[in-house]
mmCIF file of C-alpha atoms in Angstrom:
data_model
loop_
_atom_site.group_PDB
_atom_site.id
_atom_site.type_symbol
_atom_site.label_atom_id
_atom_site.label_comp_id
_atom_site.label_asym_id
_atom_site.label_seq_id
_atom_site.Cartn_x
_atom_site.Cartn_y
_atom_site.Cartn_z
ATOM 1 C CA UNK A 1 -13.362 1.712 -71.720
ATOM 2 C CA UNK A 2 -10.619 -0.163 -70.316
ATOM 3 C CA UNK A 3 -11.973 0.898 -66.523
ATOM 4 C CA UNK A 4 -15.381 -0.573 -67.503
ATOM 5 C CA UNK A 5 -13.911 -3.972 -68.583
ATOM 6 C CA UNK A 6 -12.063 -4.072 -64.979
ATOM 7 C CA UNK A 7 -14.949 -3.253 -63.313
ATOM 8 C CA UNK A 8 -17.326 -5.723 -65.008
ATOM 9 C CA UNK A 9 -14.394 -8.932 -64.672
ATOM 10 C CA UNK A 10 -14.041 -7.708 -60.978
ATOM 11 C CA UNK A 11 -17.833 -7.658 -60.505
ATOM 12 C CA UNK A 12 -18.165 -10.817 -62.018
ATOM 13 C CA UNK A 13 -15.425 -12.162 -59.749
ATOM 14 C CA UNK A 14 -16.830 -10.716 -56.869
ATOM 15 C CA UNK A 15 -20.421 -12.443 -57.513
ATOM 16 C CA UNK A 16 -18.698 -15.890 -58.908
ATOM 17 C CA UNK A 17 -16.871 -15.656 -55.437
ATOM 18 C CA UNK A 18 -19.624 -15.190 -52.976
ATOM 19 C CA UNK A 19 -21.717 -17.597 -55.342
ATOM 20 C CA UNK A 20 -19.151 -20.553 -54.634
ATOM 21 C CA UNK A 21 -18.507 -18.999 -50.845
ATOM 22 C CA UNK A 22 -22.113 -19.689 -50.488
ATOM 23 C CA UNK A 23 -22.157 -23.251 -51.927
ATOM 24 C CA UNK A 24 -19.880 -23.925 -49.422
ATOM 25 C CA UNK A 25 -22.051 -22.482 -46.119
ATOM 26 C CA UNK A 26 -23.114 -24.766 -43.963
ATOM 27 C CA UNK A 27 -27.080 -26.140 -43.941
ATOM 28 C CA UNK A 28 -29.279 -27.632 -41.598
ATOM 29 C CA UNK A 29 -30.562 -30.096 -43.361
ATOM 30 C CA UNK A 30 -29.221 -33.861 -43.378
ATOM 31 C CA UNK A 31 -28.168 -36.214 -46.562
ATOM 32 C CA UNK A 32 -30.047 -39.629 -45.952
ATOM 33 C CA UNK A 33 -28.114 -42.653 -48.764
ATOM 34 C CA UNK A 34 -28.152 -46.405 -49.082
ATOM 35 C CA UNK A 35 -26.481 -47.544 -45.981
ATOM 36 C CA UNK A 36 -24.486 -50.562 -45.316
ATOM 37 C CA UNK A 37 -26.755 -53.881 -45.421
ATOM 38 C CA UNK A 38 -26.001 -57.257 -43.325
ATOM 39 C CA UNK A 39 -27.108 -61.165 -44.155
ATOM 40 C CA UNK A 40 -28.868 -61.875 -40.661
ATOM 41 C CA UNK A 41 -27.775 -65.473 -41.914
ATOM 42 C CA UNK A 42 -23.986 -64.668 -42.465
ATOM 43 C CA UNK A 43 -21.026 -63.147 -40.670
ATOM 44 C CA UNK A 44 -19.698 -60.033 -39.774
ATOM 45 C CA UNK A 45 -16.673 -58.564 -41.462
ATOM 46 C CA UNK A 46 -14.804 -59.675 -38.589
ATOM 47 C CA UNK A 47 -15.853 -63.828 -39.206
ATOM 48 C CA UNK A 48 -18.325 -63.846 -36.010
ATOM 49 C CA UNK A 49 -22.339 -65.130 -36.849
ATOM 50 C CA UNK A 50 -24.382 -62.036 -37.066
ATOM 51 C CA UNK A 51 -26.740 -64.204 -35.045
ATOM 52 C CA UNK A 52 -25.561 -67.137 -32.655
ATOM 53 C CA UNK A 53 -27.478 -69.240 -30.471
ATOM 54 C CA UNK A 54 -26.317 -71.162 -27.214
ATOM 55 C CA UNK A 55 -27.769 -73.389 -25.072
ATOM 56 C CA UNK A 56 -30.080 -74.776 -28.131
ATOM 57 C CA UNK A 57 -29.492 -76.792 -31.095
ATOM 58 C CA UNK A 58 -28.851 -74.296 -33.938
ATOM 59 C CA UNK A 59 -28.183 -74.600 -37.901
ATOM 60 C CA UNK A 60 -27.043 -72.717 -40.983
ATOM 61 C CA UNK A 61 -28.769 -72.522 -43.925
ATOM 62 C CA UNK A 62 -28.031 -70.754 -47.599
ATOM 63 C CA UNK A 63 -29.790 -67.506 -48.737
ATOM 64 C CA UNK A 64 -29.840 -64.080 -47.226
ATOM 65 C CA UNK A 65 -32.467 -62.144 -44.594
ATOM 66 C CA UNK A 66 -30.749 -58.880 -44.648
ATOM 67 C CA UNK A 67 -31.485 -55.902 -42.560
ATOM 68 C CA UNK A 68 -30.572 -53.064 -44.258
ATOM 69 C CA UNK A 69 -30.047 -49.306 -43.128
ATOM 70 C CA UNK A 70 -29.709 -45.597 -44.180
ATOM 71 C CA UNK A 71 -26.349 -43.774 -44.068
ATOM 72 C CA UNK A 72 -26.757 -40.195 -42.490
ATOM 73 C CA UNK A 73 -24.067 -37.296 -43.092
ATOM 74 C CA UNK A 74 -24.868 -33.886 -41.129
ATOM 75 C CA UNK A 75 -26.354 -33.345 -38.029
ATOM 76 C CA UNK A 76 -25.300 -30.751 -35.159
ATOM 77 C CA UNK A 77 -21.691 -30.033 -35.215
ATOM 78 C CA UNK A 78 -21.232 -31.474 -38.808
ATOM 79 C CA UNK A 79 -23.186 -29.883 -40.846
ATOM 80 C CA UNK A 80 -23.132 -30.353 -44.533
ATOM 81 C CA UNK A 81 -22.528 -27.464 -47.122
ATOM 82 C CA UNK A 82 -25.066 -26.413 -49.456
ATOM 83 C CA UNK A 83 -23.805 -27.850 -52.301
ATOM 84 C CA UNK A 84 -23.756 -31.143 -50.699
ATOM 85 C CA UNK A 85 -27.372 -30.716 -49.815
ATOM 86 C CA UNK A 86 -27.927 -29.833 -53.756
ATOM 87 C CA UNK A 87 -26.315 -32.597 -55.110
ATOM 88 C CA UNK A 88 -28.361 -35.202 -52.675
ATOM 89 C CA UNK A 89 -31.348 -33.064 -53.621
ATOM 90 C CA UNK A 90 -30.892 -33.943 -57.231
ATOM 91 C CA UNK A 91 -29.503 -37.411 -56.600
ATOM 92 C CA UNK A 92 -32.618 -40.284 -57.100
ATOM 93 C CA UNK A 93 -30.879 -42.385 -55.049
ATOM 94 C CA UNK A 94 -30.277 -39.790 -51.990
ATOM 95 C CA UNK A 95 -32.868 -37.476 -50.129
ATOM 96 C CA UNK A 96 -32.464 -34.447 -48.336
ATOM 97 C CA UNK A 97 -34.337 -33.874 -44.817
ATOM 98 C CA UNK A 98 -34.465 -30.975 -41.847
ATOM 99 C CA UNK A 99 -31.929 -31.558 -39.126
ATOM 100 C CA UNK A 100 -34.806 -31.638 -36.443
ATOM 101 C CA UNK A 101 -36.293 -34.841 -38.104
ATOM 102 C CA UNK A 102 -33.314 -37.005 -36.112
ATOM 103 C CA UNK A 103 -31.879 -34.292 -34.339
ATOM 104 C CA UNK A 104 -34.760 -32.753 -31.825
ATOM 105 C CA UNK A 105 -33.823 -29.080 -30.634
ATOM 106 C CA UNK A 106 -31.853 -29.770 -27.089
ATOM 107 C CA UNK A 107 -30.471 -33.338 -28.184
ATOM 108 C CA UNK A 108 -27.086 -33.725 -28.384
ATOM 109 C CA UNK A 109 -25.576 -36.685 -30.998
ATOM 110 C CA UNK A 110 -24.341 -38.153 -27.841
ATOM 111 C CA UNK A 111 -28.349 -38.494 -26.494
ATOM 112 C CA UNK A 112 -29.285 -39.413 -30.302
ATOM 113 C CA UNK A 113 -26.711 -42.001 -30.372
ATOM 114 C CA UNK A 114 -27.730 -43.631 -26.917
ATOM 115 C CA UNK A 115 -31.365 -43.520 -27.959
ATOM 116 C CA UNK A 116 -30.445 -45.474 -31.044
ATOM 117 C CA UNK A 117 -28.564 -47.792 -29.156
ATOM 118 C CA UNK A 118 -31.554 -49.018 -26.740
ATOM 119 C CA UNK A 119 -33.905 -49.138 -29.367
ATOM 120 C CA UNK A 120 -31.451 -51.662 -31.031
ATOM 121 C CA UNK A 121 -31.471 -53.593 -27.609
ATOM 122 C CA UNK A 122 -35.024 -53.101 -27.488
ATOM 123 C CA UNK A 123 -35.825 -54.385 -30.941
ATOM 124 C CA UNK A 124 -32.992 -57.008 -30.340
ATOM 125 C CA UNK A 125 -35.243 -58.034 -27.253
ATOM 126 C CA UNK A 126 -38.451 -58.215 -29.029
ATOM 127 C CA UNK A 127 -37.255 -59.810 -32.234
ATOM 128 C CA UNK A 128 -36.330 -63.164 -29.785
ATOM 129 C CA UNK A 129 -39.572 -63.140 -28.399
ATOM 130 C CA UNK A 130 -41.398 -63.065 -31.537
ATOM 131 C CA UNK A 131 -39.451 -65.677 -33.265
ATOM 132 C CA UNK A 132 -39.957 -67.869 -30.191
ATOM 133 C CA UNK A 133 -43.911 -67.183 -30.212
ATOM 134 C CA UNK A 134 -43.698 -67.949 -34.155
ATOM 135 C CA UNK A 135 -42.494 -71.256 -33.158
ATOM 136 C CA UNK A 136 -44.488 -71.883 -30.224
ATOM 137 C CA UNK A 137 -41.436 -71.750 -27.914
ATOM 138 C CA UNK A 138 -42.186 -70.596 -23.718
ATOM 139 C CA UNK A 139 -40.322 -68.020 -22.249
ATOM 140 C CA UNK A 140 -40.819 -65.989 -19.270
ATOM 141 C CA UNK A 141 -42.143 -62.077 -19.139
ATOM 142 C CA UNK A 142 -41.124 -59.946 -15.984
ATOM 143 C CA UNK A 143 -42.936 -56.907 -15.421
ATOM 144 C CA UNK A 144 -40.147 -54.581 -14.620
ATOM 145 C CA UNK A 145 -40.399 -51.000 -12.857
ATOM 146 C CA UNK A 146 -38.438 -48.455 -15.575
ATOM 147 C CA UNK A 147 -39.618 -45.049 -13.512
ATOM 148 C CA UNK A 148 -41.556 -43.987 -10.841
ATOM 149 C CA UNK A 149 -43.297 -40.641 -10.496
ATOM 150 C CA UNK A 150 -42.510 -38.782 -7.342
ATOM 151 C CA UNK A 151 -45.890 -36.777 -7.188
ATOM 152 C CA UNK A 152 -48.109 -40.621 -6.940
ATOM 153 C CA UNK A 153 -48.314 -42.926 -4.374
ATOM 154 C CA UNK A 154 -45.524 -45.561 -5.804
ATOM 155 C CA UNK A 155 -43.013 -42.587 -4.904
ATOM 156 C CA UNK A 156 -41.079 -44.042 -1.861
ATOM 157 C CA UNK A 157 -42.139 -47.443 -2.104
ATOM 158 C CA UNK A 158 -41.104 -48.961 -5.371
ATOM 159 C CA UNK A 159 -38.001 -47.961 -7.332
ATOM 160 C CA UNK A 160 -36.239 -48.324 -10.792
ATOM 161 C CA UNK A 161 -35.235 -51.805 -10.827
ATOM 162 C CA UNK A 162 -38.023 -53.703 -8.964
ATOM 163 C CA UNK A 163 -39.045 -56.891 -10.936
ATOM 164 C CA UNK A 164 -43.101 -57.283 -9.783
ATOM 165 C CA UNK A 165 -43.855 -60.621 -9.373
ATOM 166 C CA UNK A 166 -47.457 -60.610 -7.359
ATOM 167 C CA UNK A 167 -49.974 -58.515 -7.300
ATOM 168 C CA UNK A 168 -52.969 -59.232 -4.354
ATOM 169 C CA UNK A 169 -51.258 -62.644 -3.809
ATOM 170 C CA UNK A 170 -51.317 -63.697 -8.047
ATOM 171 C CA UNK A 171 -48.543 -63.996 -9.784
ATOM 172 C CA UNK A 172 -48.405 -61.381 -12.701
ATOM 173 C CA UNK A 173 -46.992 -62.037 -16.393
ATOM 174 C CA UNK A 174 -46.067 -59.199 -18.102
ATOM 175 C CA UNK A 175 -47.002 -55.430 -18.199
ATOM 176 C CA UNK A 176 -50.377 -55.622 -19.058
ATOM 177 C CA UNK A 177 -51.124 -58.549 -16.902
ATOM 178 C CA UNK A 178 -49.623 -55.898 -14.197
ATOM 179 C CA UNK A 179 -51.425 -52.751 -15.241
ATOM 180 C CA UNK A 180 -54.603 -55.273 -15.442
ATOM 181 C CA UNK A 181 -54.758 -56.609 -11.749
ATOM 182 C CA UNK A 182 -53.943 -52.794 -10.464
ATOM 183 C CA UNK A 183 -56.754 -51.140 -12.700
ATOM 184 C CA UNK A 184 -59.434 -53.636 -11.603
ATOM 185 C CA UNK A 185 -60.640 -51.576 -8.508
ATOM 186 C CA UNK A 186 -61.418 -48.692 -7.166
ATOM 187 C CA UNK A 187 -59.198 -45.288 -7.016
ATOM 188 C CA UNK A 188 -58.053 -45.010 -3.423
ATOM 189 C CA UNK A 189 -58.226 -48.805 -2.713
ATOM 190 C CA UNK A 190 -55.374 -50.302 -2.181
ATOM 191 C CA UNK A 191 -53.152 -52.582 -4.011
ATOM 192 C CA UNK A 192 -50.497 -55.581 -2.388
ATOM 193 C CA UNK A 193 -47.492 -56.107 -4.361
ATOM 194 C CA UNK A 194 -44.803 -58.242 -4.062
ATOM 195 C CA UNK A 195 -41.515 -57.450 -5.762
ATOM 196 C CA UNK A 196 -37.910 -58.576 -6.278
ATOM 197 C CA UNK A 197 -35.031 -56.138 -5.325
ATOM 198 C CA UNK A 198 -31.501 -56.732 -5.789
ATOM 199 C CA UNK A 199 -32.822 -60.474 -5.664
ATOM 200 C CA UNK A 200 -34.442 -60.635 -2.463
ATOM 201 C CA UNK A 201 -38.740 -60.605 -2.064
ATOM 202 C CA UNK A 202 -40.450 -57.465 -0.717
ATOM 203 C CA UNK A 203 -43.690 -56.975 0.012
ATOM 204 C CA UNK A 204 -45.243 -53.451 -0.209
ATOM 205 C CA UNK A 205 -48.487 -51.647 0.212
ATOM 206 C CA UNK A 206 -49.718 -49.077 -2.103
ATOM 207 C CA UNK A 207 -53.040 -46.814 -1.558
ATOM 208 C CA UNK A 208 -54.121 -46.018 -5.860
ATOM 209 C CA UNK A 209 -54.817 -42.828 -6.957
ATOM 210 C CA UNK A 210 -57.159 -42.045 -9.908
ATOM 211 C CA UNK A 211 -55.702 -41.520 -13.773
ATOM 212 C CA UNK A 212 -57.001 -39.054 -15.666
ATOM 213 C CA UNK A 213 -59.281 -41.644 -17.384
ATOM 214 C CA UNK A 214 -60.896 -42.063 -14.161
ATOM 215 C CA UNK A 215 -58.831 -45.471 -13.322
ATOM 216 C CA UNK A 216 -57.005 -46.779 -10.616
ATOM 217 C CA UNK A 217 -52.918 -46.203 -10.437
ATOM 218 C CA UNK A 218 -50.084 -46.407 -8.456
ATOM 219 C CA UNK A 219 -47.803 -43.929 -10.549
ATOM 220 C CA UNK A 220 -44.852 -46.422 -12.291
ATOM 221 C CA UNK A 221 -43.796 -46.801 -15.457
ATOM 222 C CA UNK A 222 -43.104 -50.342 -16.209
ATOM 223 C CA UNK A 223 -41.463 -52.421 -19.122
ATOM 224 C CA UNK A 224 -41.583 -55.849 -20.077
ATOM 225 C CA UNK A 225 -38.258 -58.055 -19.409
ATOM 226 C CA UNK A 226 -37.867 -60.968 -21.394
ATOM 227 C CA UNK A 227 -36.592 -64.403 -19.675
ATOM 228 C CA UNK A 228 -35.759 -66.630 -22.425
ATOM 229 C CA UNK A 229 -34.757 -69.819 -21.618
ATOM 230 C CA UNK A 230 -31.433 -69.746 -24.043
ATOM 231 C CA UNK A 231 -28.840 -67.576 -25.376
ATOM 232 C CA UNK A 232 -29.470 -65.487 -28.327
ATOM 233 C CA UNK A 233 -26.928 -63.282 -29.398
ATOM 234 C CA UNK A 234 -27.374 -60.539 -32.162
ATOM 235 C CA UNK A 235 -23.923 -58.133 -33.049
ATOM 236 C CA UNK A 236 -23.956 -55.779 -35.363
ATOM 237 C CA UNK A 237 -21.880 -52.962 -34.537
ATOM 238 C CA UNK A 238 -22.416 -49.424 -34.578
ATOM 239 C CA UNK A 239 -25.897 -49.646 -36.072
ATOM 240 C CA UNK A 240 -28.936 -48.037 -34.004
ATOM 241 C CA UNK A 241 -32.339 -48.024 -34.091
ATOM 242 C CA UNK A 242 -35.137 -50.131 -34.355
ATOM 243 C CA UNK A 243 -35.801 -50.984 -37.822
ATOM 244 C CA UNK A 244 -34.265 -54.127 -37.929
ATOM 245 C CA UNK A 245 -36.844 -55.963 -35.700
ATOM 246 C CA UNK A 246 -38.383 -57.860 -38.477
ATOM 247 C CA UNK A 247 -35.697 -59.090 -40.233
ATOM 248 C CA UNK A 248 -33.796 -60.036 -36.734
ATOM 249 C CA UNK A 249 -37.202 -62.055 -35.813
ATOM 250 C CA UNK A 250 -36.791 -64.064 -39.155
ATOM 251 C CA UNK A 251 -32.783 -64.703 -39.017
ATOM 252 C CA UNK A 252 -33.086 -66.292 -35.206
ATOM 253 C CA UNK A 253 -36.295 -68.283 -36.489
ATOM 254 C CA UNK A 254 -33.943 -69.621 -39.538
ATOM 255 C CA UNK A 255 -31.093 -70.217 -37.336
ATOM 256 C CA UNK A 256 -33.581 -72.333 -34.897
ATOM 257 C CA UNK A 257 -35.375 -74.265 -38.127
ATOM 258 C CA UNK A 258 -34.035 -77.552 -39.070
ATOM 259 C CA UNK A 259 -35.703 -76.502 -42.534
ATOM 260 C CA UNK A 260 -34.560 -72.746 -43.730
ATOM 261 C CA UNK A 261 -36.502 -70.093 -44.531
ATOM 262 C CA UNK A 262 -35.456 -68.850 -47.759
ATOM 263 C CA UNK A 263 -34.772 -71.919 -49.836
ATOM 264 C CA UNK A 264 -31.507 -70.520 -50.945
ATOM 265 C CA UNK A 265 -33.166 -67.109 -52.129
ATOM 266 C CA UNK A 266 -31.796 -63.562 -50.914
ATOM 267 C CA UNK A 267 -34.245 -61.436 -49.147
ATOM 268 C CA UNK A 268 -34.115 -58.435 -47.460
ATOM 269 C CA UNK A 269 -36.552 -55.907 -45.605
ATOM 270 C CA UNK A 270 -36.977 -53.659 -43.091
ATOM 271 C CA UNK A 271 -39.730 -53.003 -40.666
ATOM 272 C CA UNK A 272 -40.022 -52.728 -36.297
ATOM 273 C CA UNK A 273 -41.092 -55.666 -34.105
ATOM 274 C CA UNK A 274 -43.677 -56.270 -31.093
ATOM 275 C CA UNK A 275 -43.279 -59.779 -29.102
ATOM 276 C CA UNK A 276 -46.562 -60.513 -30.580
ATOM 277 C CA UNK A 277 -45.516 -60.599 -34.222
ATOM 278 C CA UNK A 278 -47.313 -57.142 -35.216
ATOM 279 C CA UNK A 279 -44.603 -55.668 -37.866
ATOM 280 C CA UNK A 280 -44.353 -51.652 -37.615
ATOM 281 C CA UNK A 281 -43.498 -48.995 -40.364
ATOM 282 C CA UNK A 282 -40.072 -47.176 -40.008
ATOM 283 C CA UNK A 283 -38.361 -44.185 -42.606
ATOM 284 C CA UNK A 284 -35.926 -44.453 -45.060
ATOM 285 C CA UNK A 285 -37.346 -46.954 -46.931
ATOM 286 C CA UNK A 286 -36.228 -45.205 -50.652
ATOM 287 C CA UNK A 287 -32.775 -45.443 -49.692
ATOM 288 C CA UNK A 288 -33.113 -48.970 -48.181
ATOM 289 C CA UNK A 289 -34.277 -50.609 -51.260
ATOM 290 C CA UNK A 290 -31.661 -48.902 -52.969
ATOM 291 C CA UNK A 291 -29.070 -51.286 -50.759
ATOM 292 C CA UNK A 292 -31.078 -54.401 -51.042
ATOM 293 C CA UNK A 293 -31.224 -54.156 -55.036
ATOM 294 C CA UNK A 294 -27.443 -53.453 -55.108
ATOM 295 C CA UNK A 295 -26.192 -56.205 -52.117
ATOM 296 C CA UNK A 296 -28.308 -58.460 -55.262
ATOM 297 C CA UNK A 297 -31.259 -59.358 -52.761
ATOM 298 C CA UNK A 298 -34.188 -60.685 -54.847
ATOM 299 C CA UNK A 299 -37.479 -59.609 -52.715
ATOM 300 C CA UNK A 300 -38.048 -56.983 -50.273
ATOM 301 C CA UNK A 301 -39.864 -56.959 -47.203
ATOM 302 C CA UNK A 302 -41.342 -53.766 -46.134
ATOM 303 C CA UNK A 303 -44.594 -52.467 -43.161
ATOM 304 C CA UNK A 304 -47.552 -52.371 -44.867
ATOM 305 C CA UNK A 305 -47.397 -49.110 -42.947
ATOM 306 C CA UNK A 306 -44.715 -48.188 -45.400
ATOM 307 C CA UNK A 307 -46.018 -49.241 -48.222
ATOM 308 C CA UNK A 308 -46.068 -45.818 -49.728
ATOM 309 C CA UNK A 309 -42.921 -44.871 -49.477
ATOM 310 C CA UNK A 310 -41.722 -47.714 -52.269
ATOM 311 C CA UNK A 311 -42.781 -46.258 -55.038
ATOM 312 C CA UNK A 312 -40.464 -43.150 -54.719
ATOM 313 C CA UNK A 313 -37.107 -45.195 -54.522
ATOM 314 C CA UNK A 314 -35.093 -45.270 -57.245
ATOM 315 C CA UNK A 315 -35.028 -48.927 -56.705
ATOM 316 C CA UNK A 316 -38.512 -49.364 -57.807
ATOM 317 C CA UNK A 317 -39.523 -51.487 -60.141
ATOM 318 C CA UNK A 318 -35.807 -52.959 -59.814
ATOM 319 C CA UNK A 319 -37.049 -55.475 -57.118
ATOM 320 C CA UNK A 320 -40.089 -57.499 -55.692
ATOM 321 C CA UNK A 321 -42.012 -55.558 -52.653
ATOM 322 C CA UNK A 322 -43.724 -57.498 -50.510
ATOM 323 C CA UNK A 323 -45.916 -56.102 -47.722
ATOM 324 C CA UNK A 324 -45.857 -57.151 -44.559
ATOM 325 C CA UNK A 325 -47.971 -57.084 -41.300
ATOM 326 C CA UNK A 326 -47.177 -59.274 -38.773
ATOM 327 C CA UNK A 327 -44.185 -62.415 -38.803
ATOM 328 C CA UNK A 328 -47.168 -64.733 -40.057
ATOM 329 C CA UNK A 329 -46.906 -62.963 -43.066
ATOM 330 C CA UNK A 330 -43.181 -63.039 -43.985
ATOM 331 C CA UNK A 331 -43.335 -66.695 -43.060
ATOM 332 C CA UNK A 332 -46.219 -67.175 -45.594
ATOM 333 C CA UNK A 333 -44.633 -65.514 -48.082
ATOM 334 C CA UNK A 334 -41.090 -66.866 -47.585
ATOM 335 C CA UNK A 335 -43.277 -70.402 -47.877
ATOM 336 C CA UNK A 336 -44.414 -69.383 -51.273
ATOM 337 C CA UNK A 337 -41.226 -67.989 -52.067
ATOM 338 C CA UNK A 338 -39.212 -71.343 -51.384
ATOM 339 C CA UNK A 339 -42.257 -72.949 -53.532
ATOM 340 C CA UNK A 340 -41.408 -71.251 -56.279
ATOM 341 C CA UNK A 341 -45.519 -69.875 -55.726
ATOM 342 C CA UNK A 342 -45.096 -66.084 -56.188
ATOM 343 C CA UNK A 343 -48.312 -65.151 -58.057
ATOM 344 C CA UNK A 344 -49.991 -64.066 -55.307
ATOM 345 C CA UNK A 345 -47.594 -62.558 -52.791
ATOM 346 C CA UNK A 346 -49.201 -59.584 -50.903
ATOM 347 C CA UNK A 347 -47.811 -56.106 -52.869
ATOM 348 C CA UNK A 348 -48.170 -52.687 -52.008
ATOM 349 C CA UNK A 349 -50.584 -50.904 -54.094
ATOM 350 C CA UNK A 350 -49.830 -47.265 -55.156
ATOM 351 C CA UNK A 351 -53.250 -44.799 -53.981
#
C-alpha cells in the first residue's frame, strides 16, 4: 500500500513537472499589446517638439493627433514561453500571432529593424508631402535611380544615386512622369536622358528593351525624392514602420495652420500615407485602440481598409471610430469635430 502511494505522488510529480517544464518551452509565436502612443502636437519625453518646422512660420495649438503603436515581445532569438503565449491568448487586450508574420524565414531582427526604420523615413517623407498638397503648398519631386538591373540595358550606364532630370530634352517630375516619357515608344528605340551625379549633369544614351507587358524599358528601379522647400523635422525614437503616415500628415498640417485642427479635442489614429493624400490600412489596430482609449484620446482615426479589424478590440465601443480614406477626410471630419457636428462622421460598419 504504502509503495502505491509513493508511486502515485511521484507520478503525479513527475507529470506536474514536465507540465510546468513545458509551460516554460519556448514558442514561435509573438505577443502583440498596446504600445507606447505620442501627441504629434506635444513633446518627447526628453522636452524636444515631436514635430518642428524651420525655415517657415510655425504654431502650437492645444489637443492631441497621436500616432499610436503595438508593443511586440518574441521574435528570433527571444522567444516567448508558452505560458506567455497562453496568457496573451486569453488576454482581450493582447493577441497572439506566428513569428513569420514580422519575422520572414532568412530575416534577421537586425534586417527587420532596418526595414522598419526606412519605412519610418519613408512615411516621414510622404507625410510632408501630403500635408503640403493638403494646403496647396509647391515642392519639388526628383525622380531618383534606387537600383539598376544588370541583365537590361540601364546596366553600365546609370547607377544607384542618379537624380533624372530630362528625358528626350523635357524636364521630368517625378517617377511616373519618368516611367511615362520612357514607355511612350517603341521597344528597341532609344531613349536620351540627362541625369545628375555626384552634382554634376550627364548625358546618356539608352537603347529600351521590351517589359513583359509588351512596353518599352530601360531596366531601373526608381523612387521619388522629395525637395521641399523648408525644414520639417519628425523624431520619435526607436519606433519603425509605416503606420504613422496619417497622423504625421495631420500634426505638420496643424503645426503649419494659424487655426488648429482639433479645437482642443484629443484624437488619435493610425493608418499609411501616399503624397497624394490616399490613406492605407496597416495591422494591429485591436491593440492600438486599446492605447488611444487609455492615453484618454476621444476619437479614433483608422483606413477604411481597416475598418474590420475595430470591432475585435477590446477598446470597442469605449471610443469613437472614424474611417478614413484619404487626408480630405480627416480634415472634414476634424472640421466637424471642432464644430461640435458629429452626427454624421463616416463610421465603420460591421459586415
Amino acid at each position: 500500500m504504502f509503495r502505491r502511494v509513493m508511486t502515485l505522488l511521484v507520478s503525479s510529480a513527475l507529470l506536474v513537472g514536465l507540465a510546468v517544464g513545458g509551460l516554460l518551452l519556448p514558442v514561435p509565436y509573438l505577443v502583440a499589446s498596446p504600445g507606447l502612443s505620442l501627441n504629434t502636437l506635444g513633446e518627447d519625453d526628453e522636452g524636444e517638439r515631436i514635430i518642428q518646422v524651420d525655415g517657415r512660420k510655425s504654431y502650437e495649438h492645444k489637443g492631441g493627433l497621436s500616432m499610436v503603436t503595438v508593443q511586440y515581445v518574441g521574435g528570433p532569438g527571444a522567444r516567448v514561453d508558452l505560458f506567455t503565449a497562453l496568457s496573451a491568448w486569453l488576454s482581450p487586450r493582447d493577441a497572439v500571432l506566428p513569428e513569420e508574420a514580422i519575422f520572414p524565414p532568412g530575416q534577421s531582427m537586425d534586417d527587420i529593424s532596418e526595414e522598419q526604420s526606412l519605412q519610418m523615413d519613408d512615411s516621414q517623407s510622404k507625410a510632408i508631402a501630403a500635408a503640403l498638397t493638403q494646403l496647396d503648398i509647391d515642392y519639388g519631386v526628383q525622380p531618383v535611380v534606387a537600383d539598376v538591373d544588370p541583365e537590361l540595358p540601364a546596366h553600365g550606364k546609370l547607377k544607384a544615386g542618379d537624380v533624372i532630370t530630362e528625358v528626350d530634352g523635357a524636364q521630368v517630375d517625378g517617377v511616373k512622369q519618368t516611367v511615362g516619357k520612357v514607355s511612350d515608344r517603341e521597344p528597341g528605340d532609344p531613349v536620351e536622358m540627362t541625369v545628375e551625379r555626384k552634382g554634376a549633369p550627364k548625358d546618356v544614351r539608352i537603347d529600351t528593351a521590351e517589359s513583359d507587358d509588351g512596353t518599352a524599358v530601360v531596366g531601373v528601379m526608381l523612387r521619388d525624392d522629395m525637395d521641399f522647400p523648408f525644414e520639417v523635422d519628425v523624431s520619435v525614437g526607436n519606433v519603425g514602420g509605416p503606420s504613422a503616415g496619417m497622423m504625421f500628415a495631420l500634426g505638420i498640417m496643424d503645426h503649419l495652420s494659424s487655426e488648429g485642427l482639433t479645437g482642443g479635442h484629443a484624437i488619435a489614429g493610425t493608418g499609411t500615407i501616399e503624397p497624394d493624400g490616399k490613406v492605407g490600412g496597416v495591422s494591429g489596430v485591436e491593440q492600438k485602440m486599446v492605447s488611444a482609449q487609455r492615453e484618454g484620446a476621444e476619437y479614433f482615426f483608422v483606413a477604411s481598409e481597416s475598418c474590420d479589424l475595430t470591432f475585435d478590440s477590446a477598446a470597442t465601443g469605449e471610443i469613437e471610430v472614424v474611417k478614413i480614406d484619404k487626408l480630405d477626410d480627416a480634415v472634414d471630419a476634424l472640421a466637424d469635430i471642432r464644430g461640435g457636428d458629429t452626427d454624421d462622421l463616416p463610421r465603420c460598419t460591421q459586415k
